[in-house]
XYZ file of C-alpha atoms in Angstrom:
733
model
C 89.038 -54.493 54.518
C 91.876 -53.145 56.676
C 92.996 -49.802 55.261
C 96.691 -50.759 55.453
C 96.083 -53.869 53.395
C 94.175 -51.664 50.939
C 97.126 -49.311 50.587
C 99.513 -52.279 50.169
C 97.328 -53.771 47.439
C 97.247 -50.399 45.697
C 101.036 -50.167 45.825
C 101.450 -53.701 44.494
C 98.977 -53.063 41.685
C 100.597 -49.815 40.585
C 104.111 -51.304 40.771
C 103.139 -54.189 38.521
C 103.837 -56.925 41.105
C 100.158 -57.849 41.016
C 98.912 -57.994 37.470
C 95.190 -58.023 38.156
C 92.828 -57.746 41.101
C 89.090 -57.376 41.416
C 89.419 -55.822 44.861
C 88.641 -52.095 45.047
C 91.323 -49.682 46.194
C 89.826 -48.056 49.288
C 90.752 -44.543 50.276
C 92.374 -43.517 53.543
C 89.559 -42.896 56.019
C 91.789 -41.061 58.494
C 91.721 -37.915 56.347
C 89.018 -35.247 56.423
C 86.500 -34.991 53.607
C 88.372 -32.418 51.529
C 91.620 -34.384 51.783
C 89.794 -37.569 50.795
C 88.203 -35.775 47.844
C 91.591 -34.652 46.569
C 93.081 -38.093 47.228
C 90.363 -39.817 45.215
C 90.479 -37.253 42.425
C 94.253 -37.686 42.031
C 93.841 -41.438 41.512
C 91.097 -41.317 38.879
C 91.541 -41.708 35.144
C 89.888 -39.287 32.731
C 87.313 -41.907 31.760
C 86.491 -42.625 35.413
C 85.973 -38.935 36.083
C 83.517 -38.596 33.215
C 81.678 -41.715 34.374
C 81.060 -40.011 37.717
C 79.015 -37.141 36.282
C 76.214 -38.774 34.311
C 73.558 -41.404 34.908
C 74.037 -45.137 34.456
C 70.341 -45.934 34.971
C 67.099 -44.045 35.441
C 67.965 -43.145 39.038
C 71.650 -43.870 39.650
C 75.174 -42.842 38.715
C 78.095 -45.202 38.321
C 80.607 -44.288 41.001
C 84.145 -45.598 40.650
C 84.334 -49.338 41.482
C 88.132 -49.484 41.200
C 88.505 -46.994 44.046
C 85.656 -48.387 46.116
C 83.434 -45.349 45.440
C 79.844 -46.614 45.301
C 76.974 -45.740 43.013
C 74.760 -42.804 43.948
C 71.100 -43.794 44.166
C 68.307 -41.236 44.007
C 64.582 -41.300 44.587
C 61.803 -38.886 43.833
C 60.269 -37.006 46.757
C 59.379 -34.720 48.338
C 56.296 -36.277 49.997
C 57.572 -39.834 50.280
C 60.129 -42.243 48.829
C 58.862 -43.256 45.413
C 58.451 -46.876 44.361
C 61.332 -48.604 42.574
C 61.756 -48.332 38.814
C 63.277 -50.729 36.340
C 66.937 -50.105 35.553
C 66.468 -48.618 32.107
C 62.709 -48.258 31.582
C 60.010 -45.905 32.844
C 58.248 -48.890 34.333
C 57.811 -49.894 37.943
C 60.059 -52.675 39.161
C 57.062 -54.298 40.898
C 58.883 -54.839 44.168
C 56.849 -55.979 47.159
C 58.818 -54.076 49.824
C 58.724 -50.477 48.542
C 55.409 -49.294 50.033
C 56.209 -46.103 51.933
C 54.672 -43.592 54.303
C 53.029 -40.795 52.342
C 53.588 -37.447 54.029
C 51.380 -34.424 53.312
C 52.149 -32.278 50.286
C 54.459 -29.328 50.895
C 51.564 -26.863 50.569
C 50.210 -28.498 53.732
C 53.581 -28.288 55.452
C 53.803 -24.587 54.593
C 50.276 -24.081 55.953
C 51.410 -25.302 59.385
C 53.683 -22.249 59.724
C 55.647 -24.529 62.063
C 59.400 -24.876 61.356
C 59.790 -27.438 64.152
C 57.264 -29.675 62.423
C 59.160 -29.155 59.173
C 62.267 -30.583 60.821
C 60.267 -33.645 61.977
C 58.984 -34.062 58.410
C 62.503 -33.969 56.982
C 63.907 -36.330 59.580
C 61.139 -38.903 59.062
C 61.231 -38.875 55.271
C 65.032 -38.965 55.421
C 64.843 -42.077 57.586
C 62.664 -43.742 54.967
C 65.048 -42.776 52.170
C 68.029 -44.046 54.147
C 66.340 -47.378 54.894
C 65.653 -47.782 51.174
C 69.376 -47.164 50.521
C 68.827 -43.857 48.757
C 71.612 -41.287 48.799
C 69.649 -38.353 47.375
C 66.001 -37.481 47.963
C 64.774 -35.331 45.082
C 63.103 -32.574 47.095
C 62.024 -30.228 48.563
C 60.635 -27.806 45.996
C 60.566 -24.079 46.727
C 59.397 -22.494 43.501
C 57.090 -19.600 44.264
C 53.325 -19.919 43.844
C 52.840 -17.274 41.136
C 49.505 -18.319 39.668
C 46.770 -20.751 40.841
C 46.905 -22.714 37.587
C 50.416 -24.142 37.992
C 49.993 -27.914 38.062
C 52.929 -28.376 40.402
C 52.125 -25.788 43.076
C 51.133 -28.553 45.490
C 54.808 -29.588 45.690
C 55.939 -26.118 46.744
C 55.684 -23.914 49.838
C 53.390 -21.111 48.801
C 53.607 -17.563 47.494
C 55.792 -15.884 50.101
C 59.608 -16.142 49.937
C 60.058 -15.562 53.671
C 57.645 -18.337 54.642
C 59.260 -20.752 52.164
C 62.726 -19.812 53.462
C 61.829 -20.483 57.093
C 60.134 -23.788 56.323
C 62.686 -25.245 53.913
C 65.779 -24.925 56.114
C 64.676 -27.352 58.879
C 63.274 -29.765 56.269
C 66.722 -29.966 54.647
C 68.469 -30.338 57.992
C 66.088 -33.111 59.000
C 66.635 -35.093 55.804
C 70.420 -34.715 55.879
C 70.689 -35.773 59.529
C 70.249 -39.285 58.085
C 73.228 -39.067 55.744
C 70.831 -38.563 52.824
C 71.123 -35.483 50.652
C 68.089 -33.290 50.179
C 67.909 -31.896 46.649
C 66.564 -28.351 46.478
C 64.506 -27.818 43.330
C 63.771 -26.515 40.711
C 66.483 -23.868 40.283
C 65.026 -21.512 39.173
C 61.810 -19.798 38.017
C 59.931 -23.017 37.269
C 56.566 -21.379 38.012
C 54.432 -23.117 35.395
C 54.163 -26.517 33.764
C 52.771 -25.253 30.455
C 55.633 -25.496 27.930
C 58.060 -25.904 30.804
C 60.790 -27.341 28.548
C 60.845 -24.261 26.301
C 59.300 -21.281 28.080
C 61.714 -18.381 28.493
C 61.229 -16.313 31.644
C 61.892 -12.588 31.592
C 61.811 -11.110 35.081
C 63.474 -8.098 36.643
C 66.618 -8.554 38.669
C 64.800 -7.136 41.658
C 61.922 -9.630 41.496
C 64.418 -12.440 40.950
C 66.299 -11.482 44.108
C 63.348 -10.506 46.319
C 60.759 -13.125 45.334
C 62.137 -16.116 43.445
C 65.595 -16.767 44.938
C 65.352 -16.227 48.735
C 64.156 -19.754 49.577
C 66.944 -21.269 47.464
C 69.454 -18.951 49.127
C 68.251 -19.959 52.596
C 68.413 -23.647 51.674
C 72.007 -23.261 50.537
C 73.420 -20.828 53.099
C 71.432 -21.853 56.191
C 70.250 -25.370 55.376
C 73.643 -26.316 53.888
C 71.884 -28.455 51.294
C 74.137 -30.966 49.553
C 72.472 -30.968 46.129
C 70.335 -28.690 43.962
C 68.334 -29.573 40.840
C 68.159 -27.289 37.815
C 64.855 -26.503 36.137
C 63.567 -27.137 32.610
C 62.786 -23.568 31.590
C 64.966 -20.826 30.213
C 65.815 -17.558 31.932
C 66.811 -14.618 29.752
C 67.302 -16.963 26.827
C 69.507 -19.608 28.448
C 68.425 -22.951 29.902
C 68.482 -22.874 33.692
C 70.212 -26.217 34.172
C 73.357 -24.830 32.529
C 72.926 -21.126 33.179
C 76.109 -19.188 33.790
C 74.554 -16.367 35.801
C 72.261 -18.483 37.978
C 74.710 -21.322 38.666
C 78.262 -20.039 38.346
C 77.740 -16.446 39.451
C 74.965 -16.730 42.064
C 74.675 -20.317 43.340
C 78.350 -21.270 43.371
C 79.756 -17.737 43.444
C 77.756 -15.466 45.729
C 76.254 -18.251 47.857
C 79.397 -20.434 47.902
C 77.410 -23.628 47.296
C 79.829 -26.556 47.613
C 77.439 -29.334 46.644
C 76.196 -30.890 43.413
C 74.040 -29.168 40.803
C 72.190 -31.904 38.937
C 69.879 -31.707 35.971
C 66.211 -32.437 35.962
C 65.456 -35.448 33.770
C 65.779 -34.055 30.249
C 66.735 -30.465 31.071
C 70.151 -30.452 29.343
C 70.624 -29.222 25.785
C 74.296 -28.533 25.092
C 77.608 -30.177 25.995
C 79.705 -27.019 26.104
C 77.262 -25.048 28.248
C 76.759 -28.009 30.565
C 80.532 -28.376 30.887
C 81.309 -24.710 31.466
C 78.298 -23.332 33.321
C 78.081 -25.409 36.433
C 76.213 -28.678 35.787
C 77.731 -31.471 37.891
C 75.510 -34.529 37.270
C 73.379 -35.112 34.183
C 70.286 -37.273 34.671
C 67.638 -38.501 32.258
C 68.615 -36.837 29.007
C 66.819 -37.942 25.849
C 69.829 -37.661 23.570
C 68.239 -39.748 20.859
C 64.955 -37.861 20.996
C 63.309 -40.344 23.353
C 65.489 -42.511 25.559
C 63.002 -45.370 25.413
C 63.977 -45.808 21.747
C 67.538 -46.703 22.667
C 68.430 -49.067 25.470
C 71.119 -47.847 27.880
C 71.761 -44.601 26.015
C 73.701 -43.123 28.915
C 76.991 -42.913 27.021
C 75.242 -40.579 24.595
C 74.521 -37.990 27.284
C 75.957 -34.515 26.809
C 78.343 -35.039 29.744
C 79.276 -38.579 28.682
C 81.119 -39.534 25.473
C 80.560 -36.154 23.734
C 82.191 -34.413 26.710
C 84.968 -37.003 26.939
C 85.793 -36.512 23.266
C 86.057 -32.721 23.608
C 88.246 -33.107 26.693
C 90.567 -35.493 24.849
C 90.771 -33.029 21.965
C 91.614 -30.173 24.300
C 88.473 -28.226 23.381
C 87.234 -28.027 26.984
C 89.323 -27.484 30.130
C 90.087 -30.234 32.626
C 89.605 -27.772 35.492
C 85.829 -27.707 34.951
C 85.675 -31.503 34.960
C 87.735 -31.705 38.147
C 85.408 -29.235 39.872
C 82.408 -31.406 38.978
C 84.066 -34.585 40.195
C 85.154 -32.916 43.437
C 81.549 -32.017 44.128
C 80.300 -35.510 43.337
C 82.975 -37.036 45.557
C 82.057 -34.612 48.331
C 78.446 -35.790 48.005
C 79.607 -39.397 48.293
C 81.649 -38.744 51.424
C 78.635 -37.002 52.977
C 76.263 -39.840 52.118
C 77.145 -43.334 50.934
C 80.767 -43.208 52.127
C 79.909 -41.949 55.597
C 80.356 -44.990 57.827
C 78.652 -43.214 60.743
C 75.290 -42.490 59.144
C 72.247 -44.183 60.726
C 70.369 -47.062 59.131
C 66.961 -45.412 58.885
C 63.501 -46.910 59.288
C 60.586 -47.441 56.975
C 56.801 -47.106 57.051
C 56.692 -47.136 60.846
C 53.902 -46.044 63.159
C 56.157 -43.211 64.281
C 56.298 -41.905 60.721
C 52.535 -42.257 60.334
C 52.127 -40.178 63.502
C 54.400 -37.457 62.095
C 52.397 -37.434 58.870
C 49.133 -37.165 60.804
C 50.346 -34.258 62.973
C 51.511 -32.323 59.922
C 48.150 -32.920 58.254
C 46.240 -31.824 61.359
C 48.240 -28.614 61.741
C 48.072 -27.809 58.029
C 44.305 -28.043 57.475
C 42.891 -24.502 57.200
C 39.441 -23.535 58.462
C 38.442 -20.828 55.966
C 34.901 -20.105 57.122
C 32.833 -21.265 60.091
C 29.528 -19.440 60.586
C 27.716 -19.976 63.888
C 30.380 -22.497 64.959
C 29.095 -25.082 62.471
C 32.318 -27.027 63.082
C 33.256 -28.934 65.148
C 30.643 -31.653 64.731
C 30.575 -33.334 68.108
C 29.767 -37.016 68.283
C 26.036 -37.712 68.548
C 24.930 -34.292 67.250
C 23.553 -35.748 63.993
C 22.031 -39.155 63.394
C 22.640 -39.182 59.639
C 25.677 -37.502 58.106
C 25.876 -37.610 54.308
C 29.421 -37.687 52.940
C 29.349 -36.712 49.273
C 32.158 -36.407 46.752
C 34.749 -38.532 45.012
C 37.612 -37.062 47.021
C 36.167 -38.675 50.149
C 37.182 -42.093 48.836
C 39.667 -41.601 46.024
C 43.317 -42.407 46.850
C 45.275 -39.199 46.371
C 48.808 -40.489 46.871
C 49.013 -41.742 43.266
C 49.205 -39.625 40.140
C 50.546 -36.100 40.017
C 53.769 -36.971 38.201
C 57.076 -37.685 39.917
C 55.587 -37.205 43.406
C 53.321 -40.258 43.057
C 53.734 -42.846 45.769
C 53.045 -46.477 46.545
C 51.829 -46.360 50.129
C 51.709 -48.980 52.835
C 48.382 -47.543 53.960
C 46.162 -44.596 53.041
C 43.161 -43.785 55.216
C 40.434 -42.042 53.192
C 38.285 -39.234 54.655
C 35.264 -41.554 54.555
C 37.119 -44.188 56.590
C 38.302 -41.578 59.049
C 34.793 -40.211 59.573
C 33.368 -43.698 59.992
C 35.926 -44.444 62.700
C 34.941 -41.269 64.601
C 31.149 -41.203 64.155
C 30.434 -44.874 63.536
C 29.594 -46.520 60.241
C 25.880 -46.491 61.061
C 25.788 -42.675 61.187
C 27.650 -42.110 57.911
C 26.106 -42.551 54.458
C 28.091 -41.977 51.268
C 27.398 -40.965 47.671
C 30.093 -40.255 45.087
C 28.227 -37.316 43.543
C 30.633 -36.728 40.654
C 33.302 -38.634 38.779
C 36.591 -37.755 37.156
C 36.289 -40.908 35.067
C 38.527 -43.992 34.956
C 42.246 -43.611 34.269
C 45.460 -45.608 34.598
C 45.579 -45.108 38.349
C 41.858 -45.517 39.028
C 40.342 -47.765 36.343
C 37.464 -48.634 38.689
C 36.009 -45.097 38.718
C 32.667 -44.572 36.931
C 32.839 -43.045 33.443
C 31.950 -39.382 32.977
C 28.744 -40.488 31.254
C 27.489 -41.551 34.689
C 27.687 -37.985 36.042
C 23.958 -37.246 35.855
C 22.897 -40.329 37.776
C 25.647 -39.790 40.366
C 24.527 -36.204 40.903
C 20.879 -37.151 41.260
C 21.679 -39.862 43.787
C 23.821 -37.454 45.818
C 21.144 -34.752 45.906
C 18.552 -37.272 47.043
C 20.869 -38.494 49.813
C 21.556 -34.891 50.897
C 17.822 -34.252 51.117
C 17.383 -37.173 53.513
C 20.414 -36.400 55.731
C 20.695 -34.222 58.824
C 23.811 -32.587 57.434
C 26.223 -32.894 54.483
C 29.995 -33.016 54.252
C 30.978 -32.396 50.624
C 34.489 -33.545 49.726
C 35.591 -32.018 46.445
C 38.403 -29.973 44.973
C 41.081 -31.085 42.559
C 42.998 -34.337 42.170
C 46.253 -35.492 40.645
C 44.947 -36.210 37.163
C 46.596 -34.525 34.185
C 45.374 -30.943 34.001
C 44.616 -30.755 37.732
C 47.387 -30.798 40.348
C 49.851 -32.691 38.211
C 53.327 -32.388 36.774
C 53.802 -31.497 33.079
C 50.479 -29.679 32.583
C 48.717 -26.700 34.137
C 45.050 -26.395 35.024
C 42.834 -24.980 32.304
C 40.213 -23.437 34.580
C 39.970 -21.787 37.983
C 36.605 -23.465 38.620
C 36.133 -26.814 40.308
C 36.224 -29.608 37.708
C 33.689 -32.376 36.972
C 30.594 -30.253 37.606
C 31.248 -29.819 41.324
C 30.066 -26.195 41.523
C 26.684 -27.174 40.076
C 26.462 -30.170 42.406
C 27.190 -28.068 45.498
C 24.500 -25.570 44.525
C 21.960 -28.356 43.996
C 22.818 -29.864 47.379
C 22.353 -26.488 49.072
C 18.837 -26.225 47.646
C 17.788 -29.334 49.572
C 20.059 -29.069 52.635
C 21.522 -25.790 53.942
C 23.366 -27.764 56.611
C 26.284 -28.341 54.236
C 30.012 -27.951 54.784
C 32.520 -28.015 51.911
C 35.962 -29.578 52.266
C 38.273 -28.633 49.398
C 41.185 -31.005 48.790
C 43.742 -29.400 46.500
C 47.202 -27.921 46.175
C 45.865 -24.796 44.493
C 43.259 -22.111 45.028
C 39.851 -22.648 43.398
C 36.910 -20.347 42.755
C 33.986 -20.608 45.170
C 30.816 -19.146 43.559
C 28.715 -20.793 46.305
C 30.721 -19.358 49.215
C 27.968 -17.084 50.615
C 25.538 -19.980 50.946
C 27.880 -22.429 52.687
C 28.323 -22.013 56.456
C 31.671 -23.778 56.689
C 34.586 -24.297 54.301
C 37.724 -26.286 55.086
C 40.824 -26.062 52.909
C 42.462 -29.448 53.007
C 45.430 -30.731 51.023
C 46.903 -33.971 49.763
C 47.430 -35.240 53.287
C 49.100 -38.577 52.627
C 48.780 -41.828 54.552
C 46.843 -40.388 57.491
C 44.542 -38.119 55.455
C 41.268 -39.562 56.758
C 42.277 -39.690 60.404
C 43.589 -36.121 60.397
C 40.507 -34.795 58.610
C 38.064 -36.548 60.943
C 39.937 -35.375 64.033
C 39.686 -31.745 62.888
C 36.010 -31.977 61.892
C 35.086 -33.644 65.187
C 37.024 -31.166 67.303
C 39.498 -33.732 68.614
C 42.031 -31.376 67.012
C 41.608 -27.616 66.931
C 42.530 -26.384 63.416
C 45.516 -24.050 63.289
C 46.582 -23.977 59.632
C 47.074 -20.706 57.772
C 46.863 -20.196 54.013
C 50.323 -20.186 52.372
C 48.814 -18.451 49.329
C 46.030 -15.993 48.532
C 42.722 -17.249 47.120
C 41.477 -14.669 44.578
C 37.768 -14.124 44.000
C 38.332 -14.680 40.295
C 41.381 -15.611 38.266
C 41.679 -12.114 36.781
C 42.405 -10.824 40.302
C 45.709 -12.718 40.271
C 48.631 -10.459 39.366
C 50.325 -12.737 36.841
C 47.071 -13.601 35.071
C 45.845 -9.995 34.938
C 48.441 -9.023 32.309
C 47.264 -11.553 29.730
C 49.107 -14.216 27.760
C 52.361 -12.260 27.544
C 52.647 -12.712 31.300
C 51.151 -16.207 31.531
C 51.653 -18.687 29.938
C 53.787 -16.713 27.481
C 53.665 -14.759 24.247
C 53.980 -16.108 20.690
C 57.699 -16.718 21.169
C 56.887 -18.617 24.386
C 58.437 -15.933 26.550
C 56.688 -15.278 29.858
C 57.129 -11.677 30.970
C 56.635 -11.434 34.734
C 54.847 -8.096 34.503
C 53.554 -8.169 38.060
C 57.236 -7.987 39.045
C 57.633 -8.041 42.849
C 53.871 -7.858 43.461
C 53.231 -11.590 43.821
C 50.294 -12.933 45.830
C 49.196 -10.798 48.756
C 51.684 -8.116 47.705
C 49.524 -7.636 44.598
C 46.179 -7.758 46.407
C 47.308 -5.299 49.103
C 49.151 -2.829 46.913
C 46.585 -2.779 44.104
C 43.669 -2.838 46.603
C 42.116 -5.943 45.054
C 40.581 -7.931 47.927
C 41.214 -11.653 47.965
C 38.398 -14.079 48.723
C 40.652 -15.463 51.466
C 43.967 -13.704 52.128
C 47.431 -15.104 52.662
C 47.927 -16.159 56.276
C 44.196 -16.604 56.930
C 42.950 -19.470 59.076
C 40.294 -19.763 61.782
C 40.193 -21.719 65.029
C 37.586 -23.258 67.340
C 38.757 -20.809 70.003
C 39.356 -17.049 70.059
C 42.690 -15.268 70.454
C 43.174 -11.720 71.609
C 46.278 -9.712 70.759
C 47.869 -7.227 73.133
C 49.567 -4.002 72.205
C 52.589 -4.265 69.910
C 55.667 -2.424 71.138
C 59.081 -1.793 69.614
C 62.122 0.441 69.661
C 61.126 3.916 68.481
C 64.392 4.687 66.719
C 66.611 2.194 65.012
C 70.098 2.789 63.683
C 71.349 0.778 60.765
C 74.416 -0.383 62.665
C 72.059 -1.962 65.200
C 71.619 -5.632 64.298
C 67.967 -6.275 65.085
C 64.583 -4.733 65.755
C 62.820 -6.061 68.837
C 59.023 -6.353 68.894
C 56.942 -7.721 71.732
C 53.302 -8.365 72.543
C 50.958 -10.667 74.460
C 48.564 -13.243 73.005
C 45.705 -14.743 75.014
C 43.472 -17.731 74.310
C 40.093 -16.324 75.381
C 38.093 -19.375 74.319
C 37.154 -22.590 76.044
C 39.430 -24.986 74.144
C 43.184 -25.249 73.720
C 44.541 -24.057 70.404
C 47.386 -22.568 68.406
C 47.663 -19.206 66.670
C 50.266 -18.049 64.163
C 51.147 -14.436 64.904
C 52.421 -12.728 61.760
C 54.573 -9.595 61.459
C 54.459 -7.593 58.227
C 56.572 -4.539 57.455
C 55.887 -1.551 55.214
C 58.115 1.403 54.326
C 56.597 4.901 54.431
C 58.459 6.791 51.679
C 60.484 4.375 49.549
C 62.400 5.660 46.540
C 61.193 2.648 44.522
C 57.928 0.719 44.355
C 57.544 -1.442 47.434
C 54.595 -3.612 48.495
C 52.263 -2.144 51.067
C 53.611 -4.745 53.492
C 55.684 -7.907 53.469
C 55.937 -10.845 55.865
C 59.118 -10.571 57.929
C 58.424 -12.771 60.969
C 55.920 -15.260 62.373
C 55.550 -17.503 65.398
C 53.126 -20.312 66.050
C 51.987 -20.156 69.662
C 50.233 -23.026 71.477
C 47.928 -21.791 74.247
C 45.702 -23.584 76.715
C 42.262 -22.138 77.345
C 42.701 -18.875 79.233
C 46.489 -18.858 78.866
C 48.508 -15.741 77.968
C 52.024 -15.758 76.529
C 54.542 -13.014 75.824
C 55.720 -13.132 72.225
C 59.003 -11.551 71.186
C 60.197 -11.058 67.606
C 63.675 -9.990 66.568
C 63.955 -8.817 62.972
C 67.388 -8.111 61.459
C 67.574 -4.576 60.060
C 68.989 -6.036 56.829
C 65.634 -7.785 56.286
C 64.046 -4.375 55.635
C 66.144 -3.955 52.487
C 65.087 -3.961 48.868
C 67.346 -4.993 45.982
C 68.742 -1.939 44.214
C 69.245 -2.869 40.562
C 71.566 0.076 39.905
C 73.796 -0.564 42.883
C 73.432 -4.344 42.443
C 73.098 -4.614 46.196
C 70.602 -4.678 49.037
C 69.653 -1.256 50.420
C 67.955 -0.200 53.661
C 66.812 3.386 53.253
C 66.578 5.788 56.220
C 62.821 6.059 56.643
C 59.884 5.288 58.869
C 58.867 1.631 58.838
C 55.543 0.311 60.109
C 55.352 -3.103 61.727
C 51.930 -4.723 61.378
C 50.934 -7.565 63.684
C 48.086 -9.731 62.476
C 46.314 -13.047 62.178
C 46.612 -12.781 58.378
C 47.896 -10.318 55.793
C 44.529 -8.533 56.092
C 43.481 -9.180 59.700
C 45.853 -6.672 61.319
C 45.433 -6.405 65.088
C 47.974 -3.692 65.898
C 50.860 -1.769 64.387
C 53.775 0.341 65.510
C 56.183 2.569 63.600
C 59.901 3.083 64.058
C 62.455 5.275 62.348
C 65.501 3.730 60.732
C 68.277 6.328 60.690
């Protein structure tokens, strides 16, 4: 509609010359976003404003039809655009055109240590969301990997705040280049699924600032994310989705976040706190106990009729409501009211290629004695593939990240395409039992016969590829429940040991989003850490095993020898999952992951940043400025890296920093820079790092500020947090 006609209609309607019209009153598109926000806000009634800030269905908000402001539609991510749901039921809509590309889990993305690939990931998944007419993609997640039992770790970016910060920014930028909002989650301290709706986290201000908030801060300040999702848990006694300190003081105060803070589905508990402490959109609240008991209960939400009533009675200020509506309108003008945004694309070959490249770069070669991998074509006549994870679809289950995929290539299919079906024999070996997603799986009672058949097949084969690990069943890598054991489930450890007795030529491929114990590690020549790799899982896996792709992934978390070696777990139930009052005291404080292992001198089975290659890299001497003054912006480090092997490959060079004489406890070293370098055989490249001096700071709880102390700092250059190749010291004065 012509904007001048729209304005004329609005004038006629408001003057009474036109009694009724079903045509929306469009806003003046010649104004900038902030002017349009204020224009729209000035025209809205109180009831229309309240309608803007709560759900109207499972995954949408109402908008304002009278003013031509459309509904906001959301979809779960962060690994793909979830299938459609019914309007008001937790049931699938059973559409035939919502089969997406499944991208690898974010643990895999983090393991690539490749921010450029993260941008490709975000752009591709944003294109799929845009094509499906979604305005908000509910991801990415950046909660810190605190303990290997957290059922939702596979959705996050590992244990290190610097790594997560560097990887999340380009992901957000890629998504939002499509006119689709990324939604950074879960803010904050959602580090376990056990009792997530009621656990109260007690953590020091320093650990909060140094470990748990940096990735959120980067997503807001650098990524310019348009929406953030609150978490279920409490922090210092107050629910995080309407937490004054986290939202009003830090997110919207210190970080100047101008977007929308939305609730997780069911994370709101009080109208006044939600109104006053920064919640902008309320989604999925069970205001009657369970929303499935009442159809279309959206008017009962805390920010619906109860809020409207208190506003009408003057018990709550209009200024808070107007701030919420401004933010929602700003989101609309950035997404569904942006006439220039692209149209997107869906389940294309291009997207499958992006997913495959991420998977290939994220797979981590943990161990490879006597160059057992790669397995070149024709080396073995009979390769036994054993394990349920070689054939089980792993894009379904897991909670809100489940997907309905256009195509998922299993590891077995991928290996058959590389080595030929005649050279590959398969045995399931173990079973997780039938469930809603996989009713065809054998029952657990069949475990003995499955194991016996697998061992017999292993005995007859030239070599064995065992595909095990976790899956997305409840109690494994799955939302709403944590793992109960650090060991491999379904008798896999016993099965691996029995296979090794009859065939030493056995490699183990672990598919998981979490670390697992490996009691058989000394007897297995090769171990590959794989992930939930999405649509192209089988092709990526086979290309790495065959050597068509040289593995370059690095662990985004430490793998402890035993669970007690993990910092959070070592302090007992008061630390995880919580004491009798369901309060989790983060007693390991800032010593999360490799910080704990290094500082407490507890060796990990495989350290953070570890990952092998089919080639060898040599590191030159690390050099830097010898004296650094605090007014100087950056520290410059340089070195050479050479590919001394016979195949092309990529190495992630990591820079860690340690302070010599800190006035407070500091980790032995912390990641402060990394670069992934692609090198042809025999090639040498000069690598330069620039580290801002401010990045050497710790958070001073007394001063309530970041402090860089005059001291000697050591810069460690390594292939992992343990494999340090060189170091150099410099004085900060």
